PDB file of C-alpha atoms in Angstrom:
ATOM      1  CA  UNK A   1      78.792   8.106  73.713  1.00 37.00           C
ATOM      2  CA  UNK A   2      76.843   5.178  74.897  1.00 37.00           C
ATOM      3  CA  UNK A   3      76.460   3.840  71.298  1.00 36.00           C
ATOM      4  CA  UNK A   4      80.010   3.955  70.788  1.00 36.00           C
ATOM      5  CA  UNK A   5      80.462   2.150  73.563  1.00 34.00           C
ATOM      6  CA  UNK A   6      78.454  -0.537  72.690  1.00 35.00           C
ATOM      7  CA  UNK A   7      79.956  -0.873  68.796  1.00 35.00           C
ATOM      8  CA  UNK A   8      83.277  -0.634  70.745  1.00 34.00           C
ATOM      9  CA  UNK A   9      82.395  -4.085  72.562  1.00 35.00           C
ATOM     10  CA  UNK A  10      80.370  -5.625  69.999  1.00 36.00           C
ATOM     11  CA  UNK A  11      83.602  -5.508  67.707  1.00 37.00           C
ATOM     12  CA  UNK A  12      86.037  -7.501  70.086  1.00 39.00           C
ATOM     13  CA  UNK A  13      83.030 -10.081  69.957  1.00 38.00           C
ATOM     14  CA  UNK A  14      82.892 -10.119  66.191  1.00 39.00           C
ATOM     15  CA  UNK A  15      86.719 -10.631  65.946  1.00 41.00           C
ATOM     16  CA  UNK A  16      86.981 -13.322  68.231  1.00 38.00           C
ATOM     17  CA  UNK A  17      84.566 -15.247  66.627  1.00 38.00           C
ATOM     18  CA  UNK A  18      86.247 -14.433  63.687  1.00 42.00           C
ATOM     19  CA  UNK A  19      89.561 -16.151  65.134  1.00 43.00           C
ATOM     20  CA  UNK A  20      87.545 -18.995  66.464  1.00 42.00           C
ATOM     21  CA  UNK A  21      85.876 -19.428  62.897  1.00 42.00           C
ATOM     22  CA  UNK A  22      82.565 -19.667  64.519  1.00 43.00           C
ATOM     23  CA  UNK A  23      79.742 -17.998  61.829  1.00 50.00           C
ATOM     24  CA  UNK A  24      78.397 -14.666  63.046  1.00 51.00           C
ATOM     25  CA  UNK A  25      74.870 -14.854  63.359  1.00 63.00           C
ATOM     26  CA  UNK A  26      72.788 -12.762  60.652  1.00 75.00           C
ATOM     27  CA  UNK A  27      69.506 -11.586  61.664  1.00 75.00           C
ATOM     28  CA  UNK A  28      66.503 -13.070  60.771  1.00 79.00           C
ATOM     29  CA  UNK A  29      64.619 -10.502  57.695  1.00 82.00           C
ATOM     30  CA  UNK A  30      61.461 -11.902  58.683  1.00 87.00           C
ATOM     31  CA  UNK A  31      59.741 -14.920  61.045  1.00 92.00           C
ATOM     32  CA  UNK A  32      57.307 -16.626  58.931  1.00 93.00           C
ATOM     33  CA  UNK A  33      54.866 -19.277  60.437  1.00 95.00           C
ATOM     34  CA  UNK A  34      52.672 -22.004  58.547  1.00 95.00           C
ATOM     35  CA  UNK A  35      50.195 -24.016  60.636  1.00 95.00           C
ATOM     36  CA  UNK A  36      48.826 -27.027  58.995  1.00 93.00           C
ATOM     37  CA  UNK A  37      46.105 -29.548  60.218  1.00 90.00           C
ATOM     38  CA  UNK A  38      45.693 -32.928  58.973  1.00 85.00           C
ATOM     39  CA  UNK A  39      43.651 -35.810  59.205  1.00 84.00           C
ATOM     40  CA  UNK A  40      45.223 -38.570  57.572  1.00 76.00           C
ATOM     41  CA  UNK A  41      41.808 -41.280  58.422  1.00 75.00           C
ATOM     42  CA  UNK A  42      44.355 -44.206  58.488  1.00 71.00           C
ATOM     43  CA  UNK A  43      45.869 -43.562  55.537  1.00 73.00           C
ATOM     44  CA  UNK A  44      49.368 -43.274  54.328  1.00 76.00           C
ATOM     45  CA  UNK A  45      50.379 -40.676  52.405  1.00 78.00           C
ATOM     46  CA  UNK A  46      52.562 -40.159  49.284  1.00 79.00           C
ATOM     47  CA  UNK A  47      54.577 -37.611  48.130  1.00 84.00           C
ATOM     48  CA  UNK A  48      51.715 -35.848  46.103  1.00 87.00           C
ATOM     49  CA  UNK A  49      49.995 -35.556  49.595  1.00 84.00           C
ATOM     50  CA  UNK A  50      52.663 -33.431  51.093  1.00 86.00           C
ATOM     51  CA  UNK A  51      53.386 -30.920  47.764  1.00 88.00           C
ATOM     52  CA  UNK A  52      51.492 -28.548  50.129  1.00 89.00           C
ATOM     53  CA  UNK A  53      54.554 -27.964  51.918  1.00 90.00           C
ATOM     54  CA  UNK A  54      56.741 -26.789  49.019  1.00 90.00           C
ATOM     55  CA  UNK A  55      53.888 -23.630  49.032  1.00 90.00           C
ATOM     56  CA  UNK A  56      54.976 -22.070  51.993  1.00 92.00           C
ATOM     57  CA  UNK A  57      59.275 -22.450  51.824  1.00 89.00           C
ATOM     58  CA  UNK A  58      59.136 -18.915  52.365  1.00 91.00           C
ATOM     59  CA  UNK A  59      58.267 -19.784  55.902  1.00 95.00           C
ATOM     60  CA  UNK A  60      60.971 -20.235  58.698  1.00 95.00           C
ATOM     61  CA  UNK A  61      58.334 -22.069  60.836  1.00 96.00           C
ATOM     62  CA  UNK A  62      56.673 -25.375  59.622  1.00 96.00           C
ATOM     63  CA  UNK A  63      54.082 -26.708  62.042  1.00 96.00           C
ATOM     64  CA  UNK A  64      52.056 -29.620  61.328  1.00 94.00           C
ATOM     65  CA  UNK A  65      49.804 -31.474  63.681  1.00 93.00           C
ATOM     66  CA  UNK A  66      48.249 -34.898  61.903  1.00 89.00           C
ATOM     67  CA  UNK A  67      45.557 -36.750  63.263  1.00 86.00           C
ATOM     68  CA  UNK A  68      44.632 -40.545  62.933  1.00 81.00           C
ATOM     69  CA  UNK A  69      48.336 -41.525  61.383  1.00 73.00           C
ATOM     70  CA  UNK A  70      48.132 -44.970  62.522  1.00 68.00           C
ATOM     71  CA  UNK A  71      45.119 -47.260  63.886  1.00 62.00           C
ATOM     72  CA  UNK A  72      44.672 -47.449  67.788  1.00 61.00           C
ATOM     73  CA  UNK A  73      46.336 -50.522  69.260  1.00 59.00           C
ATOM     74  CA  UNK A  74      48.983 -51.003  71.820  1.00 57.00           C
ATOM     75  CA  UNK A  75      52.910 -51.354  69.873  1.00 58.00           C
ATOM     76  CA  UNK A  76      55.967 -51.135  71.182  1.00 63.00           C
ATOM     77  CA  UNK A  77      57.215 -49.416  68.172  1.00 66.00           C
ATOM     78  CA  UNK A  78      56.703 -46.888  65.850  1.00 70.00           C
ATOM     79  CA  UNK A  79      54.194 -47.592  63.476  1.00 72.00           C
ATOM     80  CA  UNK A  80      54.384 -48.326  59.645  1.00 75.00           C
ATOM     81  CA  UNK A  81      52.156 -45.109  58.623  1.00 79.00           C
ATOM     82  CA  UNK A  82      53.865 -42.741  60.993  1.00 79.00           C
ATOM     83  CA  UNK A  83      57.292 -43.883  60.080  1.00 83.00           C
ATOM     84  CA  UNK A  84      56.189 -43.097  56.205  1.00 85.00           C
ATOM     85  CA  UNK A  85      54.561 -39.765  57.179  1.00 87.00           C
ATOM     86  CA  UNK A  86      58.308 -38.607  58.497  1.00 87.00           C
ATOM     87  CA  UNK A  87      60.147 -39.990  55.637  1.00 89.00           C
ATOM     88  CA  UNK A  88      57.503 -38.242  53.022  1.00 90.00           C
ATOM     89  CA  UNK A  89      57.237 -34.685  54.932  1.00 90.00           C
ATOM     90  CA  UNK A  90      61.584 -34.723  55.104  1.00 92.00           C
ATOM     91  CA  UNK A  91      61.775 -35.898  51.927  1.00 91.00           C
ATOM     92  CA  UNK A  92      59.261 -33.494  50.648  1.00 92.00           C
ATOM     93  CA  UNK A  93      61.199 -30.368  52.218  1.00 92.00           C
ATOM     94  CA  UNK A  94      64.495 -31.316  51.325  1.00 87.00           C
ATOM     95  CA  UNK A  95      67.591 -30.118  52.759  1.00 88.00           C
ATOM     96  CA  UNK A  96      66.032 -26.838  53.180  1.00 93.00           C
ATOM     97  CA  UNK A  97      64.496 -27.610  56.621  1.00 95.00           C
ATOM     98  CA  UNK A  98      65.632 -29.484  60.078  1.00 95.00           C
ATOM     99  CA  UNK A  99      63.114 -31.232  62.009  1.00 95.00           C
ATOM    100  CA  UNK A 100      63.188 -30.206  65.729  1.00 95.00           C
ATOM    101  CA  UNK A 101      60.176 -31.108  66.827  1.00 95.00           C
ATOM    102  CA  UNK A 102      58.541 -34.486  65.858  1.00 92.00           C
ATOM    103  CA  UNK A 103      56.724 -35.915  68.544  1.00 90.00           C
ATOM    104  CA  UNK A 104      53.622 -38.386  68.936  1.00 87.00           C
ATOM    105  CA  UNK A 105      50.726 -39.388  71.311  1.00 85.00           C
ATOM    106  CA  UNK A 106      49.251 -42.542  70.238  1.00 82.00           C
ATOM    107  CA  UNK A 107      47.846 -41.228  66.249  1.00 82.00           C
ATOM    108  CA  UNK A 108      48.150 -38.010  66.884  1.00 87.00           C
ATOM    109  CA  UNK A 109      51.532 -36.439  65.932  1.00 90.00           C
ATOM    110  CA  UNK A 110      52.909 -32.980  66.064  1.00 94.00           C
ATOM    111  CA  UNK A 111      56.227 -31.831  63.766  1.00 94.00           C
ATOM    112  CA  UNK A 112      58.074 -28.526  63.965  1.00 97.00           C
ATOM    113  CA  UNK A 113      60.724 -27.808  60.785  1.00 96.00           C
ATOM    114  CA  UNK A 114      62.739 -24.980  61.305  1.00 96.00           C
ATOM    115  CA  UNK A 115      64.066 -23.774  57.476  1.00 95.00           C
ATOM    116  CA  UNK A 116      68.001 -23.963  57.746  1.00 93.00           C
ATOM    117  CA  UNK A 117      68.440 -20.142  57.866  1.00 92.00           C
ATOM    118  CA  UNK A 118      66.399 -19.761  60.728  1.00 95.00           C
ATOM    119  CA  UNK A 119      68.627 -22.869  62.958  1.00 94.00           C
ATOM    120  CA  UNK A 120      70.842 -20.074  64.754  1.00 94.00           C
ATOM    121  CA  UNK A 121      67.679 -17.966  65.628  1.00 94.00           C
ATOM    122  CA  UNK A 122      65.860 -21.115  67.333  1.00 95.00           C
ATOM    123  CA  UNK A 123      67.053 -21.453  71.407  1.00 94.00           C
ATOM    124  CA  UNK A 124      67.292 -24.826  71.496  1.00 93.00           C
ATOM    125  CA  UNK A 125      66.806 -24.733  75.422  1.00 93.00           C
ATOM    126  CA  UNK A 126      63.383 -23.174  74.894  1.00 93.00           C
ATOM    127  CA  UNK A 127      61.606 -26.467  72.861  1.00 94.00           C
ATOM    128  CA  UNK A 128      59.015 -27.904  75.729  1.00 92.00           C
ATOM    129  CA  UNK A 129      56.720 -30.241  74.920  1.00 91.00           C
ATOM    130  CA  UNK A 130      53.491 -31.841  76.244  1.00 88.00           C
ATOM    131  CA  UNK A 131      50.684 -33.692  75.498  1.00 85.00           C
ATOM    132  CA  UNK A 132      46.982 -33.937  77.668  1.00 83.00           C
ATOM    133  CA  UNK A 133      45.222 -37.647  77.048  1.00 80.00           C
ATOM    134  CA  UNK A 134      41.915 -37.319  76.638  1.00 77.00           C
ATOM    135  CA  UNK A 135      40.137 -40.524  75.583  1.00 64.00           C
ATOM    136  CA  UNK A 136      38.312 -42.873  78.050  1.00 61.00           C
ATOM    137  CA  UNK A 137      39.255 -42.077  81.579  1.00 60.00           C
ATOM    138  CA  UNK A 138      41.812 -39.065  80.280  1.00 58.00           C
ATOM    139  CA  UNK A 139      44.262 -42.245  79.404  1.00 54.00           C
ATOM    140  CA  UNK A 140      43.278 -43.684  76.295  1.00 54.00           C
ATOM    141  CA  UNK A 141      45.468 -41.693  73.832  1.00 58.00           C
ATOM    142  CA  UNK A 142      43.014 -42.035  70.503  1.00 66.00           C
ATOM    143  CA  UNK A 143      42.305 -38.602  71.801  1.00 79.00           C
ATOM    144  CA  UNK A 144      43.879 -35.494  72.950  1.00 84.00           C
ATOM    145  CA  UNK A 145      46.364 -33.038  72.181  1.00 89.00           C
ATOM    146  CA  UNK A 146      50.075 -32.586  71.920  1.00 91.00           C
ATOM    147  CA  UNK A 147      51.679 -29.103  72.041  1.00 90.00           C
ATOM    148  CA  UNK A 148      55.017 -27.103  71.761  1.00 93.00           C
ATOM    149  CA  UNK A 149      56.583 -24.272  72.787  1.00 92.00           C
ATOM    150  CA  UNK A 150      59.449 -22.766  71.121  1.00 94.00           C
ATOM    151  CA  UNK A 151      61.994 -18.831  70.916  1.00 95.00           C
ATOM    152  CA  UNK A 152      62.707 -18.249  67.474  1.00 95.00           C
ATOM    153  CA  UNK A 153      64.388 -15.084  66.714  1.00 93.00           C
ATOM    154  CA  UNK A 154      63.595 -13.809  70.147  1.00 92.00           C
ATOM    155  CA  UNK A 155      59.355 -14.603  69.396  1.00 93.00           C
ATOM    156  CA  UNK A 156      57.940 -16.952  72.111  1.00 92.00           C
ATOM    157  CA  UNK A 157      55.857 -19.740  69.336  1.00 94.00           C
ATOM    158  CA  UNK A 158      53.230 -21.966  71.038  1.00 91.00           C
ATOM    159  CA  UNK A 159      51.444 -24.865  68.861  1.00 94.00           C
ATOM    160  CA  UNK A 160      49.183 -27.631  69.546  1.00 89.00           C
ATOM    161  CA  UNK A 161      47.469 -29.791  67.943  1.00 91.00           C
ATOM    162  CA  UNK A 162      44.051 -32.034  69.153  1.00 88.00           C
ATOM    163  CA  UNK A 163      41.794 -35.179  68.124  1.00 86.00           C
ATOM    164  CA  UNK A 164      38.339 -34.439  70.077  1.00 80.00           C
ATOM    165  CA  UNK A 165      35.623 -36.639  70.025  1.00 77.00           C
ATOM    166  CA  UNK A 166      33.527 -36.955  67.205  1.00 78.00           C
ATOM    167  CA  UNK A 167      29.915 -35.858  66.245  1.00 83.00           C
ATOM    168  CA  UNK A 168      27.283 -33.696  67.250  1.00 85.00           C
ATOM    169  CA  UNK A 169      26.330 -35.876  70.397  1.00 87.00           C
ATOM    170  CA  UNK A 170      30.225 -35.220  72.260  1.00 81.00           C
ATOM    171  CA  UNK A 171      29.354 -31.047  72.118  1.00 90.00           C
ATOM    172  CA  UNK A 172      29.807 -31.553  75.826  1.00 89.00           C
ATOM    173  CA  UNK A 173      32.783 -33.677  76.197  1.00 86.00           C
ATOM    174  CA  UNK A 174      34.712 -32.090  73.482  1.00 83.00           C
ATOM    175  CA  UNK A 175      34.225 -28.713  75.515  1.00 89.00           C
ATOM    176  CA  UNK A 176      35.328 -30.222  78.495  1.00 85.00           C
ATOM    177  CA  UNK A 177      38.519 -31.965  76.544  1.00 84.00           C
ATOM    178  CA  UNK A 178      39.274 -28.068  75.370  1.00 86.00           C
ATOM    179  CA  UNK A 179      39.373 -26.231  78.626  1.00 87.00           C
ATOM    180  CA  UNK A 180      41.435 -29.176  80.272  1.00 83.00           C
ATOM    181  CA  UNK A 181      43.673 -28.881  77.114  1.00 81.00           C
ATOM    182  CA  UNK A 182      43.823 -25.040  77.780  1.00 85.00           C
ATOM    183  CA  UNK A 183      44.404 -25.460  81.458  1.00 84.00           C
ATOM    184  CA  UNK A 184      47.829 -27.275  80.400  1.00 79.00           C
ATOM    185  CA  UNK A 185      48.165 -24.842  77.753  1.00 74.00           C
ATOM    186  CA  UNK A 186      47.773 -21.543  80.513  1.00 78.00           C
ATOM    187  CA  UNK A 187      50.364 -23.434  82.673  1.00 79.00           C
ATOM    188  CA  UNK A 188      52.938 -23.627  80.229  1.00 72.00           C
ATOM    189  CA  UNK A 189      52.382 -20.328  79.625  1.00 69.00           C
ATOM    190  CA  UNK A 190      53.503 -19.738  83.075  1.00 63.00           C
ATOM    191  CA  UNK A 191      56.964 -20.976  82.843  1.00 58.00           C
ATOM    192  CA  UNK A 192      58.388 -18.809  80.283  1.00 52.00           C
TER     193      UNK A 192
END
Protein backbone atom coordinates (compact mmCIF):
# COMPACT_ATOMS: atom_id res chain seq x y z
CA UNK A 1 0.00 0.00 0.00
CA UNK A 2 2.73 2.40 0.74
CA UNK A 3 4.18 2.01 -2.81
CA UNK A 4 1.01 2.81 -4.28
CA UNK A 5 0.87 5.61 -2.47
CA UNK A 6 3.89 6.97 -3.49
CA UNK A 7 3.29 6.18 -7.56
CA UNK A 8 -0.12 7.77 -6.70
CA UNK A 9 1.75 11.20 -5.86
CA UNK A 10 4.60 10.89 -8.06
CA UNK A 11 2.00 10.88 -11.05
CA UNK A 12 0.21 14.30 -10.23
CA UNK A 13 3.97 15.55 -10.26
CA UNK A 14 4.71 14.05 -13.63
CA UNK A 15 1.49 15.58 -15.14
CA UNK A 16 1.96 18.89 -13.98
CA UNK A 17 5.16 19.18 -15.31
CA UNK A 18 3.79 17.83 -18.22
CA UNK A 19 1.24 20.91 -18.42
CA UNK A 20 3.97 23.27 -17.50
CA UNK A 21 6.23 21.72 -20.36
CA UNK A 22 9.05 21.55 -17.99
CA UNK A 23 11.38 18.17 -19.08
CA UNK A 24 11.08 15.35 -16.55
CA UNK A 25 14.29 14.55 -15.29
CA UNK A 26 15.78 11.03 -16.47
CA UNK A 27 18.12 9.40 -14.23
CA UNK A 28 21.57 9.40 -14.61
CA UNK A 29 22.75 5.39 -16.04
CA UNK A 30 26.00 6.01 -14.64
CA UNK A 31 28.37 9.03 -12.93
CA UNK A 32 31.59 8.92 -14.65
CA UNK A 33 34.60 11.05 -13.39
CA UNK A 34 37.97 11.99 -15.29
CA UNK A 35 40.67 13.79 -13.29
CA UNK A 36 43.36 15.32 -15.30
CA UNK A 37 46.62 17.15 -14.16
CA UNK A 38 48.53 19.45 -16.21
CA UNK A 39 51.48 21.41 -16.29
CA UNK A 40 51.42 23.63 -19.08
CA UNK A 41 55.44 25.26 -18.14
CA UNK A 42 54.28 28.60 -19.73
CA UNK A 43 53.13 27.34 -22.65
CA UNK A 44 50.05 27.70 -24.69
CA UNK A 45 48.42 25.00 -25.92
CA UNK A 46 46.74 23.99 -29.23
CA UNK A 47 44.09 21.95 -30.08
CA UNK A 48 46.31 18.74 -30.53
CA UNK A 49 47.19 19.34 -26.77
CA UNK A 50 43.69 18.92 -25.55
CA UNK A 51 42.58 15.65 -28.00
CA UNK A 52 42.97 13.95 -24.57
CA UNK A 53 39.69 15.10 -23.68
CA UNK A 54 37.71 13.61 -26.58
CA UNK A 55 39.04 10.00 -24.75
CA UNK A 56 36.96 10.16 -21.92
CA UNK A 57 33.25 11.75 -23.45
CA UNK A 58 31.89 8.86 -21.83
CA UNK A 59 32.45 10.74 -18.65
CA UNK A 60 29.74 13.08 -17.06
CA UNK A 61 32.51 14.69 -14.91
CA UNK A 62 35.51 16.56 -16.54
CA UNK A 63 37.99 17.87 -13.99
CA UNK A 64 41.09 19.48 -14.94
CA UNK A 65 43.49 21.32 -12.72
CA UNK A 66 46.53 23.10 -14.92
CA UNK A 67 49.48 24.41 -13.47
CA UNK A 68 51.87 27.28 -14.67
CA UNK A 69 49.16 28.66 -17.46
CA UNK A 70 50.52 32.02 -17.44
CA UNK A 71 53.94 33.62 -16.02
CA UNK A 72 53.79 35.18 -12.42
CA UNK A 73 53.27 38.94 -12.52
CA UNK A 74 50.65 41.18 -11.14
CA UNK A 75 47.55 41.93 -14.17
CA UNK A 76 44.49 43.20 -13.82
CA UNK A 77 43.17 40.91 -16.38
CA UNK A 78 43.00 37.64 -17.55
CA UNK A 79 45.93 36.54 -19.17
CA UNK A 80 46.66 35.72 -22.92
CA UNK A 81 47.57 31.84 -22.19
CA UNK A 82 44.70 31.26 -19.82
CA UNK A 83 42.20 32.94 -22.01
CA UNK A 84 43.51 30.39 -24.95
CA UNK A 85 43.51 27.39 -22.56
CA UNK A 86 39.45 28.07 -22.12
CA UNK A 87 38.79 28.70 -25.67
CA UNK A 88 40.91 25.34 -26.72
CA UNK A 89 39.44 22.93 -23.82
CA UNK A 90 35.49 24.37 -24.96
CA UNK A 91 36.30 24.19 -28.25
CA UNK A 92 37.82 20.83 -27.92
CA UNK A 93 34.58 19.35 -26.11
CA UNK A 94 32.12 20.83 -28.18
CA UNK A 95 28.62 21.32 -27.43
CA UNK A 96 28.66 18.16 -25.58
CA UNK A 97 29.80 19.72 -22.25
CA UNK A 98 28.96 23.06 -20.04
CA UNK A 99 31.62 24.56 -18.09
CA UNK A 100 30.55 25.17 -14.43
CA UNK A 101 33.46 25.45 -12.82
CA UNK A 102 36.43 27.49 -14.26
CA UNK A 103 38.21 29.22 -11.73
CA UNK A 104 41.93 30.56 -11.23
CA UNK A 105 44.56 31.47 -8.53
CA UNK A 106 47.32 33.32 -10.04
CA UNK A 107 48.71 30.17 -12.83
CA UNK A 108 47.06 27.73 -11.35
CA UNK A 109 43.53 27.04 -12.73
CA UNK A 110 40.89 24.53 -11.95
CA UNK A 111 37.81 23.65 -14.65
CA UNK A 112 34.80 21.44 -13.99
CA UNK A 113 32.62 20.38 -17.43
CA UNK A 114 29.60 18.76 -16.68
CA UNK A 115 28.54 16.61 -20.17
CA UNK A 116 25.01 18.09 -21.14
CA UNK A 117 23.08 14.97 -19.99
CA UNK A 118 24.32 15.14 -16.68
CA UNK A 119 23.18 19.40 -16.28
CA UNK A 120 19.78 18.38 -14.44
CA UNK A 121 21.66 15.92 -12.07
CA UNK A 122 24.28 18.76 -10.96
CA UNK A 123 22.68 21.04 -7.73
CA UNK A 124 23.79 24.06 -8.77
CA UNK A 125 23.56 25.38 -5.04
CA UNK A 126 26.13 22.77 -4.03
CA UNK A 127 29.36 24.27 -6.36
CA UNK A 128 31.81 25.85 -3.44
CA UNK A 129 34.94 26.84 -4.22
CA UNK A 130 38.28 27.75 -2.56
CA UNK A 131 41.67 28.19 -2.98
CA UNK A 132 44.77 28.12 0.00
CA UNK A 133 47.93 30.54 -1.18
CA UNK A 134 50.86 29.07 -0.48
CA UNK A 135 53.90 30.88 -1.89
CA UNK A 136 56.09 33.33 0.15
CA UNK A 137 54.35 34.32 3.31
CA UNK A 138 51.06 31.99 2.31
CA UNK A 139 50.24 35.15 -0.19
CA UNK A 140 52.20 34.86 -3.15
CA UNK A 141 49.82 32.84 -5.41
CA UNK A 142 52.71 31.06 -7.80
CA UNK A 143 51.79 28.39 -5.36
CA UNK A 144 48.95 26.64 -3.83
CA UNK A 145 45.85 24.98 -4.50
CA UNK A 146 42.36 25.63 -5.69
CA UNK A 147 39.51 23.16 -4.98
CA UNK A 148 35.75 22.35 -5.60
CA UNK A 149 33.05 20.79 -4.26
CA UNK A 150 30.13 19.71 -6.15
CA UNK A 151 26.30 17.01 -5.88
CA UNK A 152 25.98 15.37 -9.02
CA UNK A 153 23.32 12.85 -9.23
CA UNK A 154 22.99 12.86 -5.50
CA UNK A 155 27.26 11.94 -5.17
CA UNK A 156 29.03 14.61 -3.02
CA UNK A 157 32.46 15.28 -5.77
CA UNK A 158 35.45 17.07 -4.15
CA UNK A 159 38.56 18.16 -6.48
CA UNK A 160 41.59 20.13 -6.05
CA UNK A 161 44.25 20.83 -7.66
CA UNK A 162 48.03 22.20 -6.24
CA UNK A 163 51.48 23.82 -7.48
CA UNK A 164 54.00 22.88 -4.46
CA UNK A 165 57.34 23.93 -4.39
CA UNK A 166 59.81 22.44 -6.42
CA UNK A 167 62.79 20.00 -5.88
CA UNK A 168 64.16 17.71 -3.53
CA UNK A 169 65.38 20.55 -1.07
CA UNK A 170 61.30 21.92 -0.34
CA UNK A 171 60.46 17.99 1.08
CA UNK A 172 59.65 20.03 4.14
CA UNK A 173 57.74 22.93 2.95
CA UNK A 174 55.81 21.08 0.41
CA UNK A 175 54.58 18.81 3.43
CA UNK A 176 53.71 21.64 5.34
CA UNK A 177 51.82 23.36 2.09
CA UNK A 178 49.79 19.76 2.01
CA UNK A 179 48.45 19.49 5.49
CA UNK A 180 47.48 23.32 5.46
CA UNK A 181 45.85 22.51 2.04
CA UNK A 182 44.09 19.49 3.78
CA UNK A 183 43.14 21.49 6.80
CA UNK A 184 40.93 23.70 4.28
CA UNK A 185 40.09 20.65 2.53
CA UNK A 186 38.69 18.77 6.16
CA UNK A 187 36.75 22.06 6.77
CA UNK A 188 34.89 22.05 3.74
CA UNK A 189 34.19 18.79 4.37
CA UNK A 190 32.39 19.99 7.35
CA UNK A 191 29.78 22.04 5.73
CA UNK A 192 28.05 19.59 3.66
Amino acid sequence: KAKAKAKAKAKPAAKAAAKASLPVKEPLKELNVSVFTWNHAQCSPSKADCQFLLEHSDSSVIVVGVQEVEDLKPRRHEGSRSKALKRVMLSTLGGEYAPVVMTSLGAIHLYVFVRKDAIPHLKRSSIVTWEVACGIGNVVQNKGALGVRLTVAGKSLMFFTAHLAAHQSKIAERNADFWRIMKVELSMLDDT
